C-alpha cells in the first residue's frame, strides 16, 4: 500500500530480510546476521509466518515493525497471541506517522490469522509509542538478582563474543520429562506452549541450556550473566538448595549473577521471594482484538521475550 503518496508499506516476505538488516545497521549502528533475523522471524512452527511490516522510500528501507506469533494454552484450549518486539525508523523519516501506519497494518494481519491480542514488555520508548495506538497496561514483571562472588570472566567472554564456550559445560537438549516439569504449574492459566518445537526455534538464533538439580529444572541462556527464562522447583526449600549448587558451578565459570524475571502472580515469584527481595521489571502492555480476552488468565515468563 502507498502511504502519503511517498512510502510503500507492506507485509514482509523472505526477500525483505537484507533490507531489515540494512535498516537495523543504520538505526543502531550494530551488525546482525541475515541468519539471525531469518530464524528469529521464521515462526512457521506456530503455523503462522510473518506478521511484521516494513516501509520503503524509493526502494530504501526506512521503517520496520516486528512482531512474533506465539501459541498460548491452558488445559482447555490453545490460542494465538503476538509479541511486539522490534520497531525502528530512520531518523530522517521519524515523526511522519510511519510507526503508527506500520503497526496498524500489522494488527490487520494479526486479525486475519485470528490472533487474540498483541503484547510487549515495555521500554520507555515503546510505552510512549503504544499509547497513541490505544494500548492498555497489564502488570509489572518482577526481577530477582542472585549475586555470585567470582572473577567476571563471563562478562569478558561476552564482550569477546565467545559465549559458545558454555556449550562445553551445559546441554542445550531439554528432555521430555523436563519439558513436562516446566509446564507443570498454572495449567488453569494460559501460558506460552513450551515444547520441543519452541525450544528448537529459540536455539535457532541463540544458545539456551537446561540444568536439573535436586528435582529442579532451570532453562536459561548465558549472556555475561545467567538469564533464567523458566524454572520448576518442587518447593521453595528445594529451590534454595538447588540455587546454591548452581552458584557453585557458575562461580568456577566466572559468572557473577543469576537473573530471574517472572510474573508476580506465578509460583516462581512466590518461591523466589523466600530467597531474595524482588525488584520491579518491565511493564507488560497490550492491545486486545477480542473483548473476551482477560489477561488475568495469563502467566508470562522471561522465556516469552524475543531476546531471551
PDB file of C-alpha atoms in Angstrom:
ATOM      1  CA  UNK A   1       0.000   0.000   0.000  1.00  0.00           C
ATOM      2  CA  UNK A   2       1.064   3.602  -0.615  1.00  0.00           C
ATOM      3  CA  UNK A   3       1.240   5.996   2.344  1.00  0.00           C
ATOM      4  CA  UNK A   4       1.262   9.778   1.798  1.00  0.00           C
ATOM      5  CA  UNK A   5       2.000   9.077  -1.890  1.00  0.00           C
ATOM      6  CA  UNK A   6       5.597   8.562  -0.789  1.00  0.00           C
ATOM      7  CA  UNK A   7       6.110   5.381   1.224  1.00  0.00           C
ATOM      8  CA  UNK A   8       5.457   1.812   0.160  1.00  0.00           C
ATOM      9  CA  UNK A   9       4.197  -0.135   3.200  1.00  0.00           C
ATOM     10  CA  UNK A  10       3.869  -3.916   3.101  1.00  0.00           C
ATOM     11  CA  UNK A  11       3.867  -7.198   4.989  1.00  0.00           C
ATOM     12  CA  UNK A  12       7.372  -8.646   4.957  1.00  0.00           C
ATOM     13  CA  UNK A  13       8.404 -11.634   2.874  1.00  0.00           C
ATOM     14  CA  UNK A  14      11.655 -13.618   2.608  1.00  0.00           C
ATOM     15  CA  UNK A  15      13.066 -11.058   0.171  1.00  0.00           C
ATOM     16  CA  UNK A  16      12.885  -8.222   2.740  1.00  0.00           C
ATOM     17  CA  UNK A  17      15.458  -9.546   5.216  1.00  0.00           C
ATOM     18  CA  UNK A  18      18.505  -7.877   3.595  1.00  0.00           C
ATOM     19  CA  UNK A  19      16.585  -4.587   3.857  1.00  0.00           C
ATOM     20  CA  UNK A  20      15.729  -5.241   7.524  1.00  0.00           C
ATOM     21  CA  UNK A  21      19.400  -5.953   8.254  1.00  0.00           C
ATOM     22  CA  UNK A  22      20.427  -2.744   6.442  1.00  0.00           C
ATOM     23  CA  UNK A  23      17.878  -0.730   8.415  1.00  0.00           C
ATOM     24  CA  UNK A  24      18.997  -2.277  11.725  1.00  0.00           C
ATOM     25  CA  UNK A  25      22.592  -1.265  10.959  1.00  0.00           C
ATOM     26  CA  UNK A  26      21.652   2.315  10.068  1.00  0.00           C
ATOM     27  CA  UNK A  27      19.455   2.850  13.139  1.00  0.00           C
ATOM     28  CA  UNK A  28      21.515   1.091  15.840  1.00  0.00           C
ATOM     29  CA  UNK A  29      24.994   1.013  14.270  1.00  0.00           C
ATOM     30  CA  UNK A  30      25.083  -2.698  15.101  1.00  0.00           C
ATOM     31  CA  UNK A  31      25.660  -5.622  12.810  1.00  0.00           C
ATOM     32  CA  UNK A  32      23.257  -8.538  12.800  1.00  0.00           C
ATOM     33  CA  UNK A  33      23.390 -11.554  10.508  1.00  0.00           C
ATOM     34  CA  UNK A  34      20.745 -12.455   7.963  1.00  0.00           C
ATOM     35  CA  UNK A  35      20.518 -15.904   9.545  1.00  0.00           C
ATOM     36  CA  UNK A  36      19.686 -14.379  12.947  1.00  0.00           C
ATOM     37  CA  UNK A  37      16.865 -12.254  11.515  1.00  0.00           C
ATOM     38  CA  UNK A  38      15.512 -15.031   9.304  1.00  0.00           C
ATOM     39  CA  UNK A  39      15.469 -17.536  12.159  1.00  0.00           C
ATOM     40  CA  UNK A  40      14.003 -15.085  14.666  1.00  0.00           C
ATOM     41  CA  UNK A  41      11.056 -14.265  12.425  1.00  0.00           C
ATOM     42  CA  UNK A  42      10.633 -17.759  10.988  1.00  0.00           C
ATOM     43  CA  UNK A  43       7.728 -18.751  13.209  1.00  0.00           C
ATOM     44  CA  UNK A  44       6.359 -21.379  10.820  1.00  0.00           C
ATOM     45  CA  UNK A  45       6.452 -23.820  13.776  1.00  0.00           C
ATOM     46  CA  UNK A  46       3.323 -22.000  15.016  1.00  0.00           C
ATOM     47  CA  UNK A  47       1.711 -22.363  11.552  1.00  0.00           C
ATOM     48  CA  UNK A  48       1.750 -18.532  11.269  1.00  0.00           C
ATOM     49  CA  UNK A  49       4.512 -16.866   9.277  1.00  0.00           C
ATOM     50  CA  UNK A  50       5.476 -13.187   9.093  1.00  0.00           C
ATOM     51  CA  UNK A  51       3.192 -10.703  10.817  1.00  0.00           C
ATOM     52  CA  UNK A  52       5.809  -7.924  10.503  1.00  0.00           C
ATOM     53  CA  UNK A  53       5.611  -4.844   8.294  1.00  0.00           C
ATOM     54  CA  UNK A  54       8.169  -2.643   6.551  1.00  0.00           C
ATOM     55  CA  UNK A  55       8.202   0.770   4.840  1.00  0.00           C
ATOM     56  CA  UNK A  56      10.287   1.754   1.792  1.00  0.00           C
ATOM     57  CA  UNK A  57      11.102   5.192   0.427  1.00  0.00           C
ATOM     58  CA  UNK A  58      12.300   4.986  -3.197  1.00  0.00           C
ATOM     59  CA  UNK A  59      13.279   1.328  -2.612  1.00  0.00           C
ATOM     60  CA  UNK A  60      15.233   2.281   0.524  1.00  0.00           C
ATOM     61  CA  UNK A  61      14.051   0.630   3.789  1.00  0.00           C
ATOM     62  CA  UNK A  62      13.173   3.361   6.293  1.00  0.00           C
ATOM     63  CA  UNK A  63      10.958   1.784   8.997  1.00  0.00           C
ATOM     64  CA  UNK A  64      10.119  -1.632  10.403  1.00  0.00           C
ATOM     65  CA  UNK A  65       7.528  -3.057  12.809  1.00  0.00           C
ATOM     66  CA  UNK A  66       8.390  -6.510  14.123  1.00  0.00           C
ATOM     67  CA  UNK A  67       6.119  -8.947  15.921  1.00  0.00           C
ATOM     68  CA  UNK A  68       6.199 -12.688  16.573  1.00  0.00           C
ATOM     69  CA  UNK A  69       3.179 -15.011  16.826  1.00  0.00           C
ATOM     70  CA  UNK A  70       3.094 -17.235  19.898  1.00  0.00           C
ATOM     71  CA  UNK A  71       0.841 -20.086  20.937  1.00  0.00           C
ATOM     72  CA  UNK A  72      -0.518 -19.889  24.485  1.00  0.00           C
ATOM     73  CA  UNK A  73      -2.525 -22.708  26.028  1.00  0.00           C
ATOM     74  CA  UNK A  74      -4.341 -23.761  29.179  1.00  0.00           C
ATOM     75  CA  UNK A  75      -5.793 -27.175  29.985  1.00  0.00           C
ATOM     76  CA  UNK A  76      -8.811 -26.485  27.745  1.00  0.00           C
ATOM     77  CA  UNK A  77      -7.622 -24.742  24.586  1.00  0.00           C
ATOM     78  CA  UNK A  78      -4.857 -23.130  22.524  1.00  0.00           C
ATOM     79  CA  UNK A  79      -4.931 -19.529  21.331  1.00  0.00           C
ATOM     80  CA  UNK A  80      -2.556 -17.343  19.336  1.00  0.00           C
ATOM     81  CA  UNK A  81      -1.169 -14.022  20.549  1.00  0.00           C
ATOM     82  CA  UNK A  82       1.515 -11.703  19.142  1.00  0.00           C
ATOM     83  CA  UNK A  83       4.622 -10.413  20.894  1.00  0.00           C
ATOM     84  CA  UNK A  84       5.595  -6.971  19.546  1.00  0.00           C
ATOM     85  CA  UNK A  85       9.344  -6.880  19.824  1.00  0.00           C
ATOM     86  CA  UNK A  86      11.042  -4.551  17.310  1.00  0.00           C
ATOM     87  CA  UNK A  87      10.220  -1.129  15.956  1.00  0.00           C
ATOM     88  CA  UNK A  88      12.671   1.272  14.375  1.00  0.00           C
ATOM     89  CA  UNK A  89      12.653   4.146  11.896  1.00  0.00           C
ATOM     90  CA  UNK A  90      15.458   6.088  10.200  1.00  0.00           C
ATOM     91  CA  UNK A  91      15.925   9.493  11.833  1.00  0.00           C
ATOM     92  CA  UNK A  92      15.053  11.489   8.698  1.00  0.00           C
ATOM     93  CA  UNK A  93      11.734   9.652   8.409  1.00  0.00           C
ATOM     94  CA  UNK A  94      10.586   9.899  12.016  1.00  0.00           C
ATOM     95  CA  UNK A  95       7.528  11.934  13.086  1.00  0.00           C
ATOM     96  CA  UNK A  96       5.757  11.141   9.818  1.00  0.00           C
ATOM     97  CA  UNK A  97       3.342   8.559  11.165  1.00  0.00           C
ATOM     98  CA  UNK A  98       5.222   5.542   9.842  1.00  0.00           C
ATOM     99  CA  UNK A  99       5.264   3.662  13.158  1.00  0.00           C
ATOM    100  CA  UNK A 100       1.512   4.165  13.518  1.00  0.00           C
ATOM    101  CA  UNK A 101       0.756   3.006   9.964  1.00  0.00           C
ATOM    102  CA  UNK A 102       3.079   0.006  10.140  1.00  0.00           C
ATOM    103  CA  UNK A 103       1.547  -1.053  13.453  1.00  0.00           C
ATOM    104  CA  UNK A 104      -1.996  -0.716  12.093  1.00  0.00           C
ATOM    105  CA  UNK A 105      -1.128  -2.844   9.069  1.00  0.00           C
ATOM    106  CA  UNK A 106       0.478  -5.459  11.337  1.00  0.00           C
ATOM    107  CA  UNK A 107      -2.650  -5.524  13.531  1.00  0.00           C
ATOM    108  CA  UNK A 108      -4.848  -6.127  10.489  1.00  0.00           C
ATOM    109  CA  UNK A 109      -2.630  -9.087   9.566  1.00  0.00           C
ATOM    110  CA  UNK A 110      -2.925 -10.402  13.133  1.00  0.00           C
ATOM    111  CA  UNK A 111      -6.705 -10.214  12.933  1.00  0.00           C
ATOM    112  CA  UNK A 112      -6.664 -12.172   9.670  1.00  0.00           C
ATOM    113  CA  UNK A 113      -4.872 -15.091  11.366  1.00  0.00           C
ATOM    114  CA  UNK A 114      -7.077 -14.998  14.479  1.00  0.00           C
ATOM    115  CA  UNK A 115      -4.530 -13.574  16.908  1.00  0.00           C
ATOM    116  CA  UNK A 116      -6.344 -12.527  20.092  1.00  0.00           C
ATOM    117  CA  UNK A 117      -4.069  -9.702  21.269  1.00  0.00           C
ATOM    118  CA  UNK A 118      -0.638  -8.173  20.870  1.00  0.00           C
ATOM    119  CA  UNK A 119       1.600  -7.503  23.885  1.00  0.00           C
ATOM    120  CA  UNK A 120       5.049  -6.202  24.730  1.00  0.00           C
ATOM    121  CA  UNK A 121       7.488  -5.967  27.608  1.00  0.00           C
ATOM    122  CA  UNK A 122       7.681  -2.179  27.629  1.00  0.00           C
ATOM    123  CA  UNK A 123      10.701   0.047  27.448  1.00  0.00           C
ATOM    124  CA  UNK A 124      10.195   3.780  27.947  1.00  0.00           C
ATOM    125  CA  UNK A 125      10.071   4.319  24.181  1.00  0.00           C
ATOM    126  CA  UNK A 126       7.576   1.552  23.450  1.00  0.00           C
ATOM    127  CA  UNK A 127       5.353   2.680  26.312  1.00  0.00           C
ATOM    128  CA  UNK A 128       5.040   6.154  24.800  1.00  0.00           C
ATOM    129  CA  UNK A 129       4.606   4.984  21.203  1.00  0.00           C
ATOM    130  CA  UNK A 130       1.889   2.437  22.036  1.00  0.00           C
ATOM    131  CA  UNK A 131      -0.209   4.999  23.926  1.00  0.00           C
ATOM    132  CA  UNK A 132      -1.122   6.575  20.575  1.00  0.00           C
ATOM    133  CA  UNK A 133      -2.298   3.149  19.377  1.00  0.00           C
ATOM    134  CA  UNK A 134      -4.689   2.643  22.282  1.00  0.00           C
ATOM    135  CA  UNK A 135      -2.669   0.083  24.219  1.00  0.00           C
ATOM    136  CA  UNK A 136      -3.576  -0.839  27.798  1.00  0.00           C
ATOM    137  CA  UNK A 137      -1.441  -1.611  30.851  1.00  0.00           C
ATOM    138  CA  UNK A 138      -1.379  -5.054  32.439  1.00  0.00           C
ATOM    139  CA  UNK A 139       1.119  -5.613  35.248  1.00  0.00           C
ATOM    140  CA  UNK A 140       4.811  -5.317  36.016  1.00  0.00           C
ATOM    141  CA  UNK A 141       7.130  -8.301  35.950  1.00  0.00           C
ATOM    142  CA  UNK A 142       9.446  -8.893  38.901  1.00  0.00           C
ATOM    143  CA  UNK A 143      13.185  -9.484  38.739  1.00  0.00           C
ATOM    144  CA  UNK A 144      15.319 -11.338  41.258  1.00  0.00           C
ATOM    145  CA  UNK A 145      19.107 -10.985  41.339  1.00  0.00           C
ATOM    146  CA  UNK A 146      21.248 -13.757  42.806  1.00  0.00           C
ATOM    147  CA  UNK A 147      24.812 -12.451  43.111  1.00  0.00           C
ATOM    148  CA  UNK A 148      27.893 -14.688  42.866  1.00  0.00           C
ATOM    149  CA  UNK A 149      31.330 -13.667  44.146  1.00  0.00           C
ATOM    150  CA  UNK A 150      33.822 -14.558  41.433  1.00  0.00           C
ATOM    151  CA  UNK A 151      36.077 -13.046  38.791  1.00  0.00           C
ATOM    152  CA  UNK A 152      33.881 -11.615  35.975  1.00  0.00           C
ATOM    153  CA  UNK A 153      35.087 -13.980  33.254  1.00  0.00           C
ATOM    154  CA  UNK A 154      31.545 -14.241  31.887  1.00  0.00           C
ATOM    155  CA  UNK A 155      31.448 -10.530  31.100  1.00  0.00           C
ATOM    156  CA  UNK A 156      34.825 -10.750  29.353  1.00  0.00           C
ATOM    157  CA  UNK A 157      33.701 -13.695  27.211  1.00  0.00           C
ATOM    158  CA  UNK A 158      30.514 -11.848  26.296  1.00  0.00           C
ATOM    159  CA  UNK A 159      32.469  -8.790  25.112  1.00  0.00           C
ATOM    160  CA  UNK A 160      34.709 -11.081  23.044  1.00  0.00           C
ATOM    161  CA  UNK A 161      31.598 -12.799  21.632  1.00  0.00           C
ATOM    162  CA  UNK A 162      32.819 -16.138  22.934  1.00  0.00           C
ATOM    163  CA  UNK A 163      29.640 -17.358  24.585  1.00  0.00           C
ATOM    164  CA  UNK A 164      29.984 -20.599  22.565  1.00  0.00           C
ATOM    165  CA  UNK A 165      32.410 -21.556  25.375  1.00  0.00           C
ATOM    166  CA  UNK A 166      29.467 -22.591  27.564  1.00  0.00           C
ATOM    167  CA  UNK A 167      28.478 -25.316  25.088  1.00  0.00           C
ATOM    168  CA  UNK A 168      31.331 -27.304  26.644  1.00  0.00           C
ATOM    169  CA  UNK A 169      29.670 -27.294  30.060  1.00  0.00           C
ATOM    170  CA  UNK A 170      25.897 -27.233  29.525  1.00  0.00           C
ATOM    171  CA  UNK A 171      23.402 -29.206  27.471  1.00  0.00           C
ATOM    172  CA  UNK A 172      21.036 -27.483  25.032  1.00  0.00           C
ATOM    173  CA  UNK A 173      18.754 -30.502  24.915  1.00  0.00           C
ATOM    174  CA  UNK A 174      15.671 -30.405  27.133  1.00  0.00           C
ATOM    175  CA  UNK A 175      14.266 -33.867  27.856  1.00  0.00           C
ATOM    176  CA  UNK A 176      10.557 -34.551  27.560  1.00  0.00           C
ATOM    177  CA  UNK A 177      10.486 -35.175  31.311  1.00  0.00           C
ATOM    178  CA  UNK A 178      11.963 -31.731  31.970  1.00  0.00           C
ATOM    179  CA  UNK A 179       9.577 -30.090  29.485  1.00  0.00           C
ATOM    180  CA  UNK A 180       6.682 -31.656  31.386  1.00  0.00           C
ATOM    181  CA  UNK A 181       8.032 -30.287  34.673  1.00  0.00           C
ATOM    182  CA  UNK A 182       8.459 -26.800  33.209  1.00  0.00           C
ATOM    183  CA  UNK A 183       4.817 -26.943  32.071  1.00  0.00           C
ATOM    184  CA  UNK A 184       3.536 -28.406  35.323  1.00  0.00           C
ATOM    185  CA  UNK A 185       2.295 -25.277  37.103  1.00  0.00           C
ATOM    186  CA  UNK A 186      -0.629 -22.938  36.367  1.00  0.00           C
ATOM    187  CA  UNK A 187      -2.352 -25.305  33.952  1.00  0.00           C
ATOM    188  CA  UNK A 188      -5.582 -23.417  34.588  1.00  0.00           C
ATOM    189  CA  UNK A 189      -3.901 -20.298  33.149  1.00  0.00           C
ATOM    190  CA  UNK A 190      -2.810 -19.545  29.607  1.00  0.00           C
ATOM    191  CA  UNK A 191       0.953 -19.944  29.203  1.00  0.00           C
ATOM    192  CA  UNK A 192       3.229 -19.995  26.200  1.00  0.00           C
ATOM    193  CA  UNK A 193       3.303 -23.563  24.904  1.00  0.00           C
ATOM    194  CA  UNK A 194       6.772 -24.830  25.812  1.00  0.00           C
ATOM    195  CA  UNK A 195       7.588 -27.845  23.674  1.00  0.00           C
ATOM    196  CA  UNK A 196      10.434 -29.177  21.544  1.00  0.00           C
ATOM    197  CA  UNK A 197       9.355 -27.024  18.578  1.00  0.00           C
ATOM    198  CA  UNK A 198       9.552 -23.810  20.622  1.00  0.00           C
ATOM    199  CA  UNK A 199      12.897 -24.830  22.150  1.00  0.00           C
ATOM    200  CA  UNK A 200      14.341 -25.593  18.701  1.00  0.00           C
ATOM    201  CA  UNK A 201      13.033 -22.240  17.455  1.00  0.00           C
ATOM    202  CA  UNK A 202      14.760 -20.397  20.311  1.00  0.00           C
ATOM    203  CA  UNK A 203      18.012 -22.289  19.761  1.00  0.00           C
ATOM    204  CA  UNK A 204      17.986 -21.385  16.060  1.00  0.00           C
ATOM    205  CA  UNK A 205      19.104 -17.830  16.915  1.00  0.00           C
ATOM    206  CA  UNK A 206      20.660 -18.214  20.383  1.00  0.00           C
ATOM    207  CA  UNK A 207      22.031 -20.842  22.742  1.00  0.00           C
ATOM    208  CA  UNK A 208      19.804 -21.978  25.588  1.00  0.00           C
ATOM    209  CA  UNK A 209      20.681 -24.581  28.162  1.00  0.00           C
ATOM    210  CA  UNK A 210      18.919 -26.861  30.613  1.00  0.00           C
ATOM    211  CA  UNK A 211      20.156 -27.963  34.026  1.00  0.00           C
ATOM    212  CA  UNK A 212      18.454 -30.257  36.545  1.00  0.00           C
ATOM    213  CA  UNK A 213      19.484 -30.098  40.201  1.00  0.00           C
ATOM    214  CA  UNK A 214      17.729 -31.956  43.030  1.00  0.00           C
ATOM    215  CA  UNK A 215      14.478 -32.218  41.069  1.00  0.00           C
ATOM    216  CA  UNK A 216      14.591 -28.554  39.972  1.00  0.00           C
ATOM    217  CA  UNK A 217      14.797 -27.647  36.279  1.00  0.00           C
ATOM    218  CA  UNK A 218      16.368 -24.418  35.004  1.00  0.00           C
ATOM    219  CA  UNK A 219      16.096 -23.316  31.345  1.00  0.00           C
ATOM    220  CA  UNK A 220      18.469 -20.420  30.726  1.00  0.00           C
ATOM    221  CA  UNK A 221      20.840 -18.526  28.470  1.00  0.00           C
ATOM    222  CA  UNK A 222      24.236 -17.025  29.286  1.00  0.00           C
ATOM    223  CA  UNK A 223      24.981 -13.509  28.138  1.00  0.00           C
ATOM    224  CA  UNK A 224      27.547 -12.082  30.569  1.00  0.00           C
ATOM    225  CA  UNK A 225      25.342 -13.468  33.366  1.00  0.00           C
ATOM    226  CA  UNK A 226      22.826 -16.313  33.593  1.00  0.00           C
ATOM    227  CA  UNK A 227      19.319 -15.322  32.496  1.00  0.00           C
ATOM    228  CA  UNK A 228      16.759 -17.896  33.639  1.00  0.00           C
ATOM    229  CA  UNK A 229      13.800 -17.944  31.259  1.00  0.00           C
ATOM    230  CA  UNK A 230      11.814 -20.546  33.122  1.00  0.00           C
ATOM    231  CA  UNK A 231      12.259 -22.949  36.011  1.00  0.00           C
ATOM    232  CA  UNK A 232      10.452 -25.570  38.034  1.00  0.00           C
ATOM    233  CA  UNK A 233      11.044 -26.374  41.706  1.00  0.00           C
ATOM    234  CA  UNK A 234       9.067 -28.792  43.918  1.00  0.00           C
ATOM    235  CA  UNK A 235       9.296 -26.303  46.810  1.00  0.00           C
ATOM    236  CA  UNK A 236      10.984 -23.093  47.911  1.00  0.00           C
ATOM    237  CA  UNK A 237      13.308 -25.015  50.251  1.00  0.00           C
ATOM    238  CA  UNK A 238      14.479 -27.330  47.478  1.00  0.00           C
ATOM    239  CA  UNK A 239      14.855 -24.336  45.132  1.00  0.00           C
ATOM    240  CA  UNK A 240      17.116 -22.557  47.625  1.00  0.00           C
ATOM    241  CA  UNK A 241      19.370 -25.597  47.921  1.00  0.00           C
ATOM    242  CA  UNK A 242      19.469 -26.091  44.138  1.00  0.00           C
ATOM    243  CA  UNK A 243      20.406 -22.441  43.539  1.00  0.00           C
ATOM    244  CA  UNK A 244      23.333 -22.802  45.974  1.00  0.00           C
ATOM    245  CA  UNK A 245      24.628 -25.791  43.995  1.00  0.00           C
ATOM    246  CA  UNK A 246      24.064 -23.955  40.696  1.00  0.00           C
ATOM    247  CA  UNK A 247      26.017 -20.969  42.040  1.00  0.00           C
ATOM    248  CA  UNK A 248      28.997 -23.193  42.851  1.00  0.00           C
ATOM    249  CA  UNK A 249      29.269 -24.339  39.241  1.00  0.00           C
ATOM    250  CA  UNK A 250      28.779 -20.844  37.866  1.00  0.00           C
ATOM    251  CA  UNK A 251      31.391 -19.458  40.240  1.00  0.00           C
ATOM    252  CA  UNK A 252      34.010 -21.708  38.625  1.00  0.00           C
ATOM    253  CA  UNK A 253      32.974 -20.350  35.202  1.00  0.00           C
ATOM    254  CA  UNK A 254      33.347 -16.715  36.266  1.00  0.00           C
ATOM    255  CA  UNK A 255      29.628 -15.856  36.115  1.00  0.00           C
ATOM    256  CA  UNK A 256      28.709 -13.172  38.633  1.00  0.00           C
ATOM    257  CA  UNK A 257      24.919 -13.304  38.688  1.00  0.00           C
ATOM    258  CA  UNK A 258      21.755 -15.326  38.099  1.00  0.00           C
ATOM    259  CA  UNK A 259      18.833 -13.198  36.933  1.00  0.00           C
ATOM    260  CA  UNK A 260      15.217 -14.336  37.166  1.00  0.00           C
ATOM    261  CA  UNK A 261      12.363 -12.308  35.649  1.00  0.00           C
ATOM    262  CA  UNK A 262       8.937 -13.685  36.492  1.00  0.00           C
ATOM    263  CA  UNK A 263       5.230 -12.971  36.573  1.00  0.00           C
ATOM    264  CA  UNK A 264       4.359 -11.578  40.041  1.00  0.00           C
ATOM    265  CA  UNK A 265       1.387 -13.973  40.247  1.00  0.00           C
ATOM    266  CA  UNK A 266       3.404 -17.087  39.451  1.00  0.00           C
ATOM    267  CA  UNK A 267       4.592 -19.841  41.755  1.00  0.00           C
ATOM    268  CA  UNK A 268       8.110 -18.954  40.616  1.00  0.00           C
ATOM    269  CA  UNK A 269       7.727 -15.484  42.164  1.00  0.00           C
ATOM    270  CA  UNK A 270       6.364 -16.915  45.426  1.00  0.00           C
ATOM    271  CA  UNK A 271       9.296 -19.300  45.734  1.00  0.00           C
ATOM    272  CA  UNK A 272      11.943 -16.726  44.828  1.00  0.00           C
ATOM    273  CA  UNK A 273      10.585 -14.242  47.379  1.00  0.00           C
ATOM    274  CA  UNK A 274      11.683 -16.629  50.138  1.00  0.00           C
ATOM    275  CA  UNK A 275      15.281 -16.290  48.885  1.00  0.00           C
ATOM    276  CA  UNK A 276      15.756 -12.694  47.736  1.00  0.00           C
ATOM    277  CA  UNK A 277      13.743  -9.478  47.593  1.00  0.00           C
ATOM    278  CA  UNK A 278      12.238  -8.679  44.163  1.00  0.00           C
ATOM    279  CA  UNK A 279      12.623  -5.500  42.142  1.00  0.00           C
ATOM    280  CA  UNK A 280      10.291  -4.101  39.509  1.00  0.00           C
ATOM    281  CA  UNK A 281      10.993  -5.091  35.920  1.00  0.00           C
ATOM    282  CA  UNK A 282       9.131  -4.487  32.644  1.00  0.00           C
ATOM    283  CA  UNK A 283       5.567  -3.271  32.469  1.00  0.00           C
ATOM    284  CA  UNK A 284       3.522  -5.533  30.206  1.00  0.00           C
ATOM    285  CA  UNK A 285       1.361  -3.578  27.771  1.00  0.00           C
ATOM    286  CA  UNK A 286      -1.216  -4.983  25.380  1.00  0.00           C
ATOM    287  CA  UNK A 287      -3.882  -4.294  22.792  1.00  0.00           C
ATOM    288  CA  UNK A 288      -6.705  -6.823  22.634  1.00  0.00           C
ATOM    289  CA  UNK A 289      -8.583  -7.709  19.451  1.00  0.00           C
ATOM    290  CA  UNK A 290     -11.119  -9.902  21.290  1.00  0.00           C
ATOM    291  CA  UNK A 291     -13.235  -8.399  24.075  1.00  0.00           C
ATOM    292  CA  UNK A 292     -13.448 -11.802  25.783  1.00  0.00           C
ATOM    293  CA  UNK A 293      -9.704 -11.869  26.446  1.00  0.00           C
ATOM    294  CA  UNK A 294      -8.811 -11.352  30.113  1.00  0.00           C
ATOM    295  CA  UNK A 295      -5.076 -11.040  30.789  1.00  0.00           C
ATOM    296  CA  UNK A 296      -5.560 -12.023  34.428  1.00  0.00           C
ATOM    297  CA  UNK A 297      -5.938 -15.538  32.975  1.00  0.00           C
ATOM    298  CA  UNK A 298      -2.375 -15.440  31.572  1.00  0.00           C
ATOM    299  CA  UNK A 299       1.021 -16.165  33.097  1.00  0.00           C
ATOM    300  CA  UNK A 300       4.059 -14.593  31.393  1.00  0.00           C
ATOM    301  CA  UNK A 301       7.677 -15.707  31.682  1.00  0.00           C
ATOM    302  CA  UNK A 302      11.113 -14.345  30.763  1.00  0.00           C
ATOM    303  CA  UNK A 303      11.343 -17.039  28.068  1.00  0.00           C
ATOM    304  CA  UNK A 304       8.403 -15.388  26.250  1.00  0.00           C
ATOM    305  CA  UNK A 305      10.659 -12.410  25.456  1.00  0.00           C
ATOM    306  CA  UNK A 306      12.035 -12.325  21.910  1.00  0.00           C
ATOM    307  CA  UNK A 307      15.589 -11.620  23.083  1.00  0.00           C
ATOM    308  CA  UNK A 308      15.682 -14.497  25.548  1.00  0.00           C
TER     309      UNK A 308
END
